[in-house]
Amino acid sequence: MSNIQPFRPNWASSPGDTILDILNERQISRADFENLTCLSPSDTDDLLNGRTTITISLARRITAVLGASVSFWMSRDIQYRQDTKRLAEGSGVDWIRELPLSDMVRFGWITPPPSPSDELSTCLRFFGMTSLSQWNNYYHGSQAMSAFRTSPSIDSRPASVAAWLRQGEIEAKEIPCASWNPRGFQSSLREIRNLTRQKDPARFLPRLVDICAANGVAVVVVRCPSGCRASGATRFISPRKAILQLSFRYLSDDHFWFTFFHEAAHLVLHQSPPSTSDTPDSGGDWILEGLEQSPSTNEDSANEFAARVLIPDSFQRDLSTIPLTPRSIIRLAHDAGISPGIVVGQLQHAGRLGYHRMNNLKRRFQWQD
């Protein structure tokens, strides 16, 4: 039995590489090659770069000029196409491994692929892409992929973050919105602030979505899959519509509401809608916050904006002077019109409370699987 294995290189060489080698060896100019084969300059570019499939007619013309057989040039081209396809499929396997495929199925984002061979096409359809190279160009070109809020002890995978963002886009498209109204949206934050006293997300989330939609903002809450540690994100997908995406990652009211108002600040202060197009591909870039980054003026101003909306200036002094007792915290929350958990969160952030104290005053949420 033979132990010889077929040679399967991790690269693909087009027939154009062989043509160029022969032209150089025989000192045949490109212009002469074009004239002898009756090819235009653009056709020659396509041939030399592997974009043209070599037909029998073209193979005969190449043979007449450079030699070798018609079958050689045909076989050379077929091998190149097979190597290109094999390498693309291999890259696809690596890409799929980076995606949170099981969570995407479990959360209902995609239907289970019928077989492993269908995984690539299923995932590309989810992203609205036709090829892996298109996905790479779109997502790797995004500034946001290197800037999102993460736990410092757990790394996020860019493909998982991209899946989370894509699901947000899909859900946002289903939310009818009025045209973007920055003044109306900022004014509505006072009304939204009152929702922090609601205990049940089933009650406050629909109202939150409606208020924001009336001002051109689609609010979506998307559960993070494995490998994604994002808390929130914003993006304009058209001149008339923005997405404000939340993950409910920490499942506590103080984190949820602070993240919402922080992301709202980005829409009000730091982002502008595109000027002409109404298509998602030409919208603005995502803003995702990230730890382990250099201090950012935008992040600082968004934090300050969120803190001042949640606890207005008239109560800021109380925040720094109240006794650190449950009764005092509950009283301040009542007077300010917010939940006690938000007061606890702000006291912890200010360093007056340890992060292990008074957490029983925070409301906890849970995902329903």
mmCIF file of C-alpha atoms in Angstrom:
data_model
loop_
_atom_site.group_PDB
_atom_site.id
_atom_site.type_symbol
_atom_site.label_atom_id
_atom_site.label_comp_id
_atom_site.label_asym_id
_atom_site.label_seq_id
_atom_site.Cartn_x
_atom_site.Cartn_y
_atom_site.Cartn_z
ATOM 1 C CA MET A 1 0.000 0.000 0.000
ATOM 2 C CA SER A 2 1.340 3.408 -0.941
ATOM 3 C CA ASN A 3 1.910 5.957 1.830
ATOM 4 C CA ILE A 4 2.245 8.841 -0.598
ATOM 5 C CA GLN A 5 -0.185 11.643 0.258
ATOM 6 C CA PRO A 6 -1.417 14.171 -2.304
ATOM 7 C CA PHE A 7 0.241 17.567 -2.124
ATOM 8 C CA ARG A 8 -2.247 20.097 -0.729
ATOM 9 C CA PRO A 9 -0.506 23.482 -0.378
ATOM 10 C CA ASN A 10 -1.894 26.221 1.836
ATOM 11 C CA TRP A 11 -1.738 28.617 -1.110
ATOM 12 C CA ALA A 12 -3.191 28.835 -4.600
ATOM 13 C CA SER A 13 -1.228 29.799 -7.715
ATOM 14 C CA SER A 14 -3.185 31.009 -10.727
ATOM 15 C CA PRO A 15 -2.332 30.195 -14.360
ATOM 16 C CA GLY A 16 -1.381 33.859 -14.619
ATOM 17 C CA ASP A 17 1.670 33.146 -12.441
ATOM 18 C CA THR A 18 2.877 30.566 -14.978
ATOM 19 C CA ILE A 19 2.154 32.921 -17.881
ATOM 20 C CA LEU A 20 4.177 35.701 -16.246
ATOM 21 C CA ASP A 21 7.090 33.322 -15.621
ATOM 22 C CA ILE A 22 7.152 32.312 -19.287
ATOM 23 C CA LEU A 23 6.847 35.900 -20.496
ATOM 24 C CA ASN A 24 9.782 36.926 -18.306
ATOM 25 C CA GLU A 25 11.868 33.920 -19.308
ATOM 26 C CA ARG A 26 11.307 34.522 -23.031
ATOM 27 C CA GLN A 27 11.402 38.311 -22.688
ATOM 28 C CA ILE A 28 7.991 38.702 -24.276
ATOM 29 C CA SER A 29 6.396 42.017 -23.392
ATOM 30 C CA ARG A 30 2.904 42.201 -22.054
ATOM 31 C CA ALA A 31 1.850 44.324 -25.027
ATOM 32 C CA ASP A 32 3.109 41.664 -27.436
ATOM 33 C CA PHE A 33 1.264 38.971 -25.483
ATOM 34 C CA GLU A 34 -1.956 40.987 -25.696
ATOM 35 C CA ASN A 35 -1.581 41.476 -29.431
ATOM 36 C CA LEU A 36 -0.758 37.843 -30.124
ATOM 37 C CA THR A 37 -3.655 36.513 -28.028
ATOM 38 C CA CYS A 38 -6.091 39.268 -29.095
ATOM 39 C CA LEU A 39 -6.759 40.218 -25.461
ATOM 40 C CA SER A 40 -7.549 43.708 -24.225
ATOM 41 C CA PRO A 41 -5.491 45.154 -21.328
ATOM 42 C CA SER A 42 -8.369 44.584 -18.905
ATOM 43 C CA ASP A 43 -8.841 40.995 -20.125
ATOM 44 C CA THR A 44 -5.118 40.415 -19.631
ATOM 45 C CA ASP A 45 -5.347 41.814 -16.085
ATOM 46 C CA ASP A 46 -8.174 39.381 -15.304
ATOM 47 C CA LEU A 47 -6.254 36.456 -16.771
ATOM 48 C CA LEU A 48 -3.004 37.209 -14.948
ATOM 49 C CA ASN A 49 -4.808 37.744 -11.614
ATOM 50 C CA GLY A 50 -6.879 34.574 -11.819
ATOM 51 C CA ARG A 51 -10.210 36.297 -12.328
ATOM 52 C CA THR A 52 -10.833 34.748 -15.765
ATOM 53 C CA THR A 53 -11.707 31.086 -16.206
ATOM 54 C CA ILE A 54 -9.658 29.632 -19.059
ATOM 55 C CA THR A 55 -11.953 28.278 -21.755
ATOM 56 C CA ILE A 56 -10.901 25.950 -24.602
ATOM 57 C CA SER A 57 -10.776 28.920 -26.965
ATOM 58 C CA LEU A 58 -8.561 30.946 -24.637
ATOM 59 C CA ALA A 59 -6.348 27.930 -23.913
ATOM 60 C CA ARG A 60 -5.755 27.493 -27.648
ATOM 61 C CA ARG A 61 -4.655 31.120 -27.986
ATOM 62 C CA ILE A 62 -2.292 30.833 -25.023
ATOM 63 C CA THR A 63 -0.855 27.602 -26.424
ATOM 64 C CA ALA A 64 -0.264 29.231 -29.804
ATOM 65 C CA VAL A 65 1.806 31.978 -28.146
ATOM 66 C CA LEU A 66 3.488 30.298 -25.171
ATOM 67 C CA GLY A 67 3.408 26.610 -25.995
ATOM 68 C CA ALA A 68 2.360 23.674 -23.790
ATOM 69 C CA SER A 69 -0.890 21.900 -24.576
ATOM 70 C CA VAL A 70 -4.465 23.043 -24.414
ATOM 71 C CA SER A 71 -5.114 20.389 -21.767
ATOM 72 C CA PHE A 72 -2.215 21.754 -19.688
ATOM 73 C CA TRP A 73 -3.726 25.243 -19.497
ATOM 74 C CA MET A 74 -7.192 23.863 -18.853
ATOM 75 C CA SER A 75 -5.897 21.592 -16.086
ATOM 76 C CA ARG A 76 -3.815 24.411 -14.641
ATOM 77 C CA ASP A 77 -6.922 26.567 -14.337
ATOM 78 C CA ILE A 78 -9.081 23.779 -12.882
ATOM 79 C CA GLN A 79 -6.447 23.069 -10.215
ATOM 80 C CA TYR A 80 -6.322 26.748 -9.293
ATOM 81 C CA ARG A 81 -10.107 26.919 -8.898
ATOM 82 C CA GLN A 82 -10.093 23.779 -6.739
ATOM 83 C CA ASP A 83 -7.261 25.093 -4.527
ATOM 84 C CA THR A 84 -9.011 28.442 -4.126
ATOM 85 C CA LYS A 85 -12.250 26.751 -3.123
ATOM 86 C CA ARG A 86 -10.474 24.410 -0.703
ATOM 87 C CA LEU A 87 -8.639 27.275 0.974
ATOM 88 C CA ALA A 88 -11.826 29.318 1.242
ATOM 89 C CA GLU A 89 -13.647 26.389 2.837
ATOM 90 C CA GLY A 90 -10.748 25.887 5.239
ATOM 91 C CA SER A 91 -10.919 29.527 6.267
ATOM 92 C CA GLY A 92 -14.647 29.116 6.698
ATOM 93 C CA VAL A 93 -14.122 26.276 9.166
ATOM 94 C CA ASP A 94 -11.812 28.457 11.247
ATOM 95 C CA TRP A 95 -14.309 31.333 11.085
ATOM 96 C CA ILE A 96 -17.216 29.137 12.180
ATOM 97 C CA ARG A 97 -15.157 27.963 15.152
ATOM 98 C CA GLU A 98 -14.862 31.585 16.251
ATOM 99 C CA LEU A 99 -18.618 32.118 16.057
ATOM 100 C CA PRO A 100 -20.873 31.269 19.045
ATOM 101 C CA LEU A 101 -22.780 28.838 16.829
ATOM 102 C CA SER A 102 -24.488 26.858 19.600
ATOM 103 C CA ASP A 103 -25.739 30.045 21.284
ATOM 104 C CA MET A 104 -26.888 31.463 17.946
ATOM 105 C CA VAL A 105 -29.047 28.369 17.535
ATOM 106 C CA ARG A 106 -30.164 28.288 21.184
ATOM 107 C CA PHE A 107 -31.187 31.954 21.148
ATOM 108 C CA GLY A 108 -33.139 31.451 17.924
ATOM 109 C CA TRP A 109 -30.936 33.685 15.791
ATOM 110 C CA ILE A 110 -30.447 30.953 13.197
ATOM 111 C CA THR A 111 -32.046 27.598 12.493
ATOM 112 C CA PRO A 112 -29.798 24.582 13.053
ATOM 113 C CA PRO A 113 -27.799 23.920 9.864
ATOM 114 C CA PRO A 114 -28.953 20.635 8.283
ATOM 115 C CA SER A 115 -25.358 19.398 8.121
ATOM 116 C CA PRO A 116 -21.833 20.648 8.861
ATOM 117 C CA SER A 117 -21.418 21.471 5.176
ATOM 118 C CA ASP A 118 -24.289 23.967 5.490
ATOM 119 C CA GLU A 119 -22.836 25.855 8.454
ATOM 120 C CA LEU A 120 -20.877 28.349 6.352
ATOM 121 C CA SER A 121 -23.794 29.333 4.123
ATOM 122 C CA THR A 122 -26.167 29.511 7.125
ATOM 123 C CA CYS A 123 -23.863 31.867 9.023
ATOM 124 C CA LEU A 124 -23.157 34.045 6.010
ATOM 125 C CA ARG A 125 -26.915 34.444 5.429
ATOM 126 C CA PHE A 126 -27.330 35.494 9.055
ATOM 127 C CA PHE A 127 -24.804 38.287 8.494
ATOM 128 C CA GLY A 128 -26.327 39.222 5.145
ATOM 129 C CA MET A 129 -23.044 38.422 3.411
ATOM 130 C CA THR A 130 -22.288 36.391 0.300
ATOM 131 C CA SER A 131 -18.684 35.482 1.095
ATOM 132 C CA LEU A 132 -16.225 35.301 3.951
ATOM 133 C CA SER A 133 -14.048 37.964 2.336
ATOM 134 C CA GLN A 134 -17.040 40.316 2.310
ATOM 135 C CA TRP A 135 -17.575 39.632 6.028
ATOM 136 C CA ASN A 136 -13.914 40.318 6.760
ATOM 137 C CA ASN A 137 -13.958 43.582 4.846
ATOM 138 C CA TYR A 138 -17.119 44.765 6.605
ATOM 139 C CA TYR A 139 -16.404 43.768 10.194
ATOM 140 C CA HIS A 140 -12.618 43.918 10.358
ATOM 141 C CA GLY A 141 -12.821 47.380 8.823
ATOM 142 C CA SER A 142 -15.002 48.582 11.674
ATOM 143 C CA GLN A 143 -13.271 50.714 14.293
ATOM 144 C CA ALA A 144 -15.688 49.376 16.872
ATOM 145 C CA MET A 145 -14.345 45.822 16.755
ATOM 146 C CA SER A 146 -11.359 46.887 18.846
ATOM 147 C CA ALA A 147 -13.362 48.943 21.315
ATOM 148 C CA PHE A 148 -16.105 47.349 23.352
ATOM 149 C CA ARG A 149 -16.836 47.034 27.046
ATOM 150 C CA THR A 150 -15.382 43.771 28.368
ATOM 151 C CA SER A 151 -14.514 42.052 31.564
ATOM 152 C CA PRO A 152 -10.771 42.447 32.135
ATOM 153 C CA SER A 153 -10.493 38.764 33.042
ATOM 154 C CA ILE A 154 -12.338 37.288 30.052
ATOM 155 C CA ASP A 155 -11.419 37.982 26.466
ATOM 156 C CA SER A 156 -14.076 38.695 23.882
ATOM 157 C CA ARG A 157 -13.931 37.178 20.420
ATOM 158 C CA PRO A 158 -14.519 39.635 17.567
ATOM 159 C CA ALA A 159 -16.712 37.147 15.700
ATOM 160 C CA SER A 160 -18.961 36.774 18.749
ATOM 161 C CA VAL A 161 -19.217 40.540 19.138
ATOM 162 C CA ALA A 162 -20.065 40.806 15.442
ATOM 163 C CA ALA A 163 -22.829 38.210 15.849
ATOM 164 C CA TRP A 164 -24.282 40.154 18.786
ATOM 165 C CA LEU A 165 -24.236 43.388 16.804
ATOM 166 C CA ARG A 166 -25.780 41.722 13.760
ATOM 167 C CA GLN A 167 -28.668 40.319 15.792
ATOM 168 C CA GLY A 168 -29.253 43.826 17.109
ATOM 169 C CA GLU A 169 -29.457 45.145 13.553
ATOM 170 C CA ILE A 170 -31.934 42.443 12.590
ATOM 171 C CA GLU A 171 -34.195 43.177 15.561
ATOM 172 C CA ALA A 172 -33.920 46.945 15.094
ATOM 173 C CA LYS A 173 -35.184 46.666 11.524
ATOM 174 C CA GLU A 174 -38.470 45.312 12.895
ATOM 175 C CA ILE A 175 -39.057 48.371 15.087
ATOM 176 C CA PRO A 176 -40.942 51.159 13.272
ATOM 177 C CA CYS A 177 -39.422 54.508 14.188
ATOM 178 C CA ALA A 178 -40.162 58.149 13.557
ATOM 179 C CA SER A 179 -37.322 60.216 12.093
ATOM 180 C CA TRP A 180 -34.326 60.924 14.300
ATOM 181 C CA ASN A 181 -35.123 63.843 16.597
ATOM 182 C CA PRO A 182 -32.120 64.688 18.789
ATOM 183 C CA ARG A 183 -33.917 67.332 20.836
ATOM 184 C CA GLY A 184 -36.962 65.151 21.337
ATOM 185 C CA PHE A 185 -34.785 62.190 22.315
ATOM 186 C CA GLN A 186 -32.849 64.209 24.875
ATOM 187 C CA SER A 187 -36.066 65.644 26.319
ATOM 188 C CA SER A 188 -37.557 62.152 26.579
ATOM 189 C CA LEU A 189 -34.760 61.033 28.896
ATOM 190 C CA ARG A 190 -36.564 62.619 31.839
ATOM 191 C CA GLU A 191 -39.603 60.427 31.197
ATOM 192 C CA ILE A 192 -37.384 57.390 30.663
ATOM 193 C CA ARG A 193 -35.677 58.099 33.971
ATOM 194 C CA ASN A 194 -39.001 57.534 35.727
ATOM 195 C CA LEU A 195 -39.062 53.994 34.335
ATOM 196 C CA THR A 196 -36.163 53.064 36.604
ATOM 197 C CA ARG A 197 -38.679 52.632 39.435
ATOM 198 C CA GLN A 198 -40.467 49.878 37.544
ATOM 199 C CA LYS A 199 -39.432 46.475 38.841
ATOM 200 C CA ASP A 200 -40.496 44.257 35.937
ATOM 201 C CA PRO A 201 -38.705 44.459 32.561
ATOM 202 C CA ALA A 202 -41.894 43.136 30.951
ATOM 203 C CA ARG A 203 -43.493 46.453 31.945
ATOM 204 C CA PHE A 204 -40.718 49.002 31.482
ATOM 205 C CA LEU A 205 -39.032 47.632 28.337
ATOM 206 C CA PRO A 206 -42.040 48.060 25.979
ATOM 207 C CA ARG A 207 -42.498 51.620 27.208
ATOM 208 C CA LEU A 208 -38.773 52.324 26.811
ATOM 209 C CA VAL A 209 -38.875 51.030 23.227
ATOM 210 C CA ASP A 210 -41.939 53.142 22.370
ATOM 211 C CA ILE A 211 -40.536 56.388 23.790
ATOM 212 C CA CYS A 212 -37.264 55.996 21.952
ATOM 213 C CA ALA A 213 -38.896 54.894 18.685
ATOM 214 C CA ALA A 214 -40.956 58.087 18.702
ATOM 215 C CA ASN A 215 -37.637 59.947 18.427
ATOM 216 C CA GLY A 216 -35.880 57.777 15.843
ATOM 217 C CA VAL A 217 -34.038 55.362 18.135
ATOM 218 C CA ALA A 218 -34.601 51.600 17.979
ATOM 219 C CA VAL A 219 -33.822 50.130 21.398
ATOM 220 C CA VAL A 220 -33.000 46.425 21.340
ATOM 221 C CA VAL A 221 -31.976 44.160 24.206
ATOM 222 C CA VAL A 222 -29.895 41.271 22.875
ATOM 223 C CA ARG A 223 -28.449 38.576 25.047
ATOM 224 C CA CYS A 224 -24.669 38.193 24.771
ATOM 225 C CA PRO A 225 -23.477 34.880 23.329
ATOM 226 C CA SER A 226 -20.355 33.184 24.606
ATOM 227 C CA GLY A 227 -17.230 35.110 23.735
ATOM 228 C CA CYS A 228 -18.983 38.492 23.784
ATOM 229 C CA ARG A 229 -18.728 40.736 26.822
ATOM 230 C CA ALA A 230 -20.364 43.857 25.398
ATOM 231 C CA SER A 231 -22.722 45.900 27.569
ATOM 232 C CA GLY A 232 -24.050 48.406 25.060
ATOM 233 C CA ALA A 233 -23.592 49.851 21.605
ATOM 234 C CA THR A 234 -24.971 52.604 19.395
ATOM 235 C CA ARG A 235 -24.985 53.209 15.671
ATOM 236 C CA PHE A 236 -26.885 55.233 13.093
ATOM 237 C CA ILE A 237 -28.102 52.899 10.379
ATOM 238 C CA SER A 238 -29.593 55.689 8.275
ATOM 239 C CA PRO A 239 -30.118 59.447 8.394
ATOM 240 C CA ARG A 240 -33.416 58.791 10.179
ATOM 241 C CA LYS A 241 -32.753 55.867 12.495
ATOM 242 C CA ALA A 242 -30.304 54.872 15.208
ATOM 243 C CA ILE A 243 -29.816 51.654 17.166
ATOM 244 C CA LEU A 244 -29.252 51.655 20.908
ATOM 245 C CA GLN A 245 -28.347 48.088 21.807
ATOM 246 C CA LEU A 246 -28.145 46.693 25.335
ATOM 247 C CA SER A 247 -27.157 43.273 26.614
ATOM 248 C CA PHE A 248 -28.525 43.167 30.186
ATOM 249 C CA ARG A 249 -25.148 41.615 30.802
ATOM 250 C CA TYR A 250 -24.934 42.241 34.542
ATOM 251 C CA LEU A 251 -28.644 41.554 35.158
ATOM 252 C CA SER A 252 -28.974 44.349 37.728
ATOM 253 C CA ASP A 253 -30.975 47.560 37.488
ATOM 254 C CA ASP A 254 -28.105 49.952 38.228
ATOM 255 C CA HIS A 255 -25.905 48.564 35.449
ATOM 256 C CA PHE A 256 -28.769 48.355 32.967
ATOM 257 C CA TRP A 257 -29.950 51.932 33.407
ATOM 258 C CA PHE A 258 -26.497 53.463 33.630
ATOM 259 C CA THR A 259 -25.544 51.696 30.405
ATOM 260 C CA PHE A 260 -28.714 52.926 28.694
ATOM 261 C CA PHE A 261 -28.083 56.573 29.593
ATOM 262 C CA HIS A 262 -24.394 56.214 28.769
ATOM 263 C CA GLU A 263 -25.286 54.959 25.284
ATOM 264 C CA ALA A 264 -27.920 57.692 24.951
ATOM 265 C CA ALA A 265 -25.163 60.204 25.623
ATOM 266 C CA HIS A 266 -23.194 58.905 22.646
ATOM 267 C CA LEU A 267 -26.178 59.491 20.364
ATOM 268 C CA VAL A 268 -26.770 62.977 21.737
ATOM 269 C CA LEU A 269 -23.161 64.130 22.088
ATOM 270 C CA HIS A 270 -20.826 62.083 19.918
ATOM 271 C CA GLN A 271 -22.551 60.574 16.889
ATOM 272 C CA SER A 272 -24.184 62.066 13.825
ATOM 273 C CA PRO A 273 -26.405 60.335 11.255
ATOM 274 C CA PRO A 274 -25.116 59.834 7.704
ATOM 275 C CA SER A 275 -26.127 62.658 5.410
ATOM 276 C CA THR A 276 -27.701 60.909 2.419
ATOM 277 C CA SER A 277 -28.065 57.127 2.289
ATOM 278 C CA ASP A 278 -30.801 55.147 4.013
ATOM 279 C CA THR A 279 -29.059 51.782 3.741
ATOM 280 C CA PRO A 280 -27.478 49.936 6.688
ATOM 281 C CA ASP A 281 -24.163 49.393 4.895
ATOM 282 C CA SER A 282 -23.553 53.122 4.590
ATOM 283 C CA GLY A 283 -24.604 54.068 8.115
ATOM 284 C CA GLY A 284 -22.216 55.205 10.822
ATOM 285 C CA ASP A 285 -19.797 53.027 12.723
ATOM 286 C CA TRP A 286 -20.665 51.345 16.004
ATOM 287 C CA ILE A 287 -19.560 52.789 19.323
ATOM 288 C CA LEU A 288 -18.780 50.084 21.858
ATOM 289 C CA GLU A 289 -17.037 50.880 25.099
ATOM 290 C CA GLY A 290 -13.972 48.952 26.226
ATOM 291 C CA LEU A 291 -12.017 48.558 29.390
ATOM 292 C CA GLU A 292 -8.236 48.305 29.177
ATOM 293 C CA GLN A 293 -8.138 51.362 26.943
ATOM 294 C CA SER A 294 -6.606 54.791 27.232
ATOM 295 C CA PRO A 295 -8.853 57.330 28.958
ATOM 296 C CA SER A 296 -11.348 58.764 26.495
ATOM 297 C CA THR A 297 -12.881 62.219 26.622
ATOM 298 C CA ASN A 298 -16.022 60.853 24.989
ATOM 299 C CA GLU A 299 -16.308 58.066 27.529
ATOM 300 C CA ASP A 300 -15.794 60.452 30.425
ATOM 301 C CA SER A 301 -18.435 62.838 29.119
ATOM 302 C CA ALA A 302 -20.869 59.967 28.498
ATOM 303 C CA ASN A 303 -20.353 58.745 32.075
ATOM 304 C CA GLU A 304 -20.919 62.256 33.428
ATOM 305 C CA PHE A 305 -24.030 62.670 31.268
ATOM 306 C CA ALA A 306 -25.516 59.389 32.517
ATOM 307 C CA ALA A 307 -24.752 60.176 36.159
ATOM 308 C CA ARG A 308 -26.351 63.643 35.930
ATOM 309 C CA VAL A 309 -29.481 62.334 34.224
ATOM 310 C CA LEU A 310 -29.951 59.598 36.791
ATOM 311 C CA ILE A 311 -29.199 61.773 39.812
ATOM 312 C CA PRO A 312 -29.775 65.463 38.934
ATOM 313 C CA ASP A 313 -27.596 68.235 40.324
ATOM 314 C CA SER A 314 -30.150 69.052 43.025
ATOM 315 C CA PHE A 315 -29.477 65.634 44.591
ATOM 316 C CA GLN A 316 -25.755 65.331 43.924
ATOM 317 C CA ARG A 317 -24.850 66.923 47.273
ATOM 318 C CA ASP A 318 -27.119 64.459 49.081
ATOM 319 C CA LEU A 319 -25.308 61.636 47.310
ATOM 320 C CA SER A 320 -22.047 62.720 48.908
ATOM 321 C CA THR A 321 -23.414 63.364 52.401
ATOM 322 C CA ILE A 322 -26.228 60.894 53.222
ATOM 323 C CA PRO A 323 -25.625 58.298 55.936
ATOM 324 C CA LEU A 324 -24.762 54.957 54.392
ATOM 325 C CA THR A 325 -27.845 53.144 55.679
ATOM 326 C CA PRO A 326 -30.571 51.346 53.731
ATOM 327 C CA ARG A 327 -33.194 53.800 55.027
ATOM 328 C CA SER A 328 -31.238 56.869 53.871
ATOM 329 C CA ILE A 329 -30.571 55.327 50.453
ATOM 330 C CA ILE A 330 -34.224 54.396 49.964
ATOM 331 C CA ARG A 331 -35.334 57.879 51.010
ATOM 332 C CA LEU A 332 -32.933 59.569 48.570
ATOM 333 C CA ALA A 333 -34.061 57.258 45.783
ATOM 334 C CA HIS A 334 -37.710 58.105 46.507
ATOM 335 C CA ASP A 335 -37.041 61.840 46.537
ATOM 336 C CA ALA A 336 -34.992 61.666 43.317
ATOM 337 C CA GLY A 337 -37.563 59.459 41.601
ATOM 338 C CA ILE A 338 -35.210 56.566 40.836
ATOM 339 C CA SER A 339 -34.644 53.046 42.059
ATOM 340 C CA PRO A 340 -32.574 52.449 45.222
ATOM 341 C CA GLY A 341 -30.220 50.219 43.223
ATOM 342 C CA ILE A 342 -29.124 53.187 41.119
ATOM 343 C CA VAL A 343 -28.238 55.137 44.254
ATOM 344 C CA VAL A 344 -26.237 52.170 45.520
ATOM 345 C CA GLY A 345 -24.446 51.867 42.179
ATOM 346 C CA GLN A 346 -23.496 55.542 42.173
ATOM 347 C CA LEU A 347 -22.296 55.394 45.778
ATOM 348 C CA GLN A 348 -20.155 52.396 44.895
ATOM 349 C CA HIS A 349 -18.784 54.159 41.829
ATOM 350 C CA ALA A 350 -17.945 57.223 43.927
ATOM 351 C CA GLY A 351 -16.074 55.039 46.413
ATOM 352 C CA ARG A 352 -18.383 55.749 49.346
ATOM 353 C CA LEU A 353 -19.645 52.174 49.356
ATOM 354 C CA GLY A 354 -17.670 49.012 48.781
ATOM 355 C CA TYR A 355 -18.864 46.973 45.839
ATOM 356 C CA HIS A 356 -19.911 44.202 48.194
ATOM 357 C CA ARG A 357 -22.227 46.413 50.282
ATOM 358 C CA MET A 358 -25.944 47.159 49.942
ATOM 359 C CA ASN A 359 -26.296 45.026 46.821
ATOM 360 C CA ASN A 360 -29.536 43.650 48.240
ATOM 361 C CA LEU A 361 -31.103 47.010 47.306
ATOM 362 C CA LYS A 362 -30.392 46.372 43.631
ATOM 363 C CA ARG A 363 -33.039 44.668 41.535
ATOM 364 C CA ARG A 364 -31.878 41.495 39.814
ATOM 365 C CA PHE A 365 -33.163 40.271 36.473
ATOM 366 C CA GLN A 366 -32.868 36.944 34.723
ATOM 367 C CA TRP A 367 -33.084 35.674 31.179
ATOM 368 C CA GLN A 368 -35.905 33.310 30.363
ATOM 369 C CA ASP A 369 -34.457 30.412 28.321
#
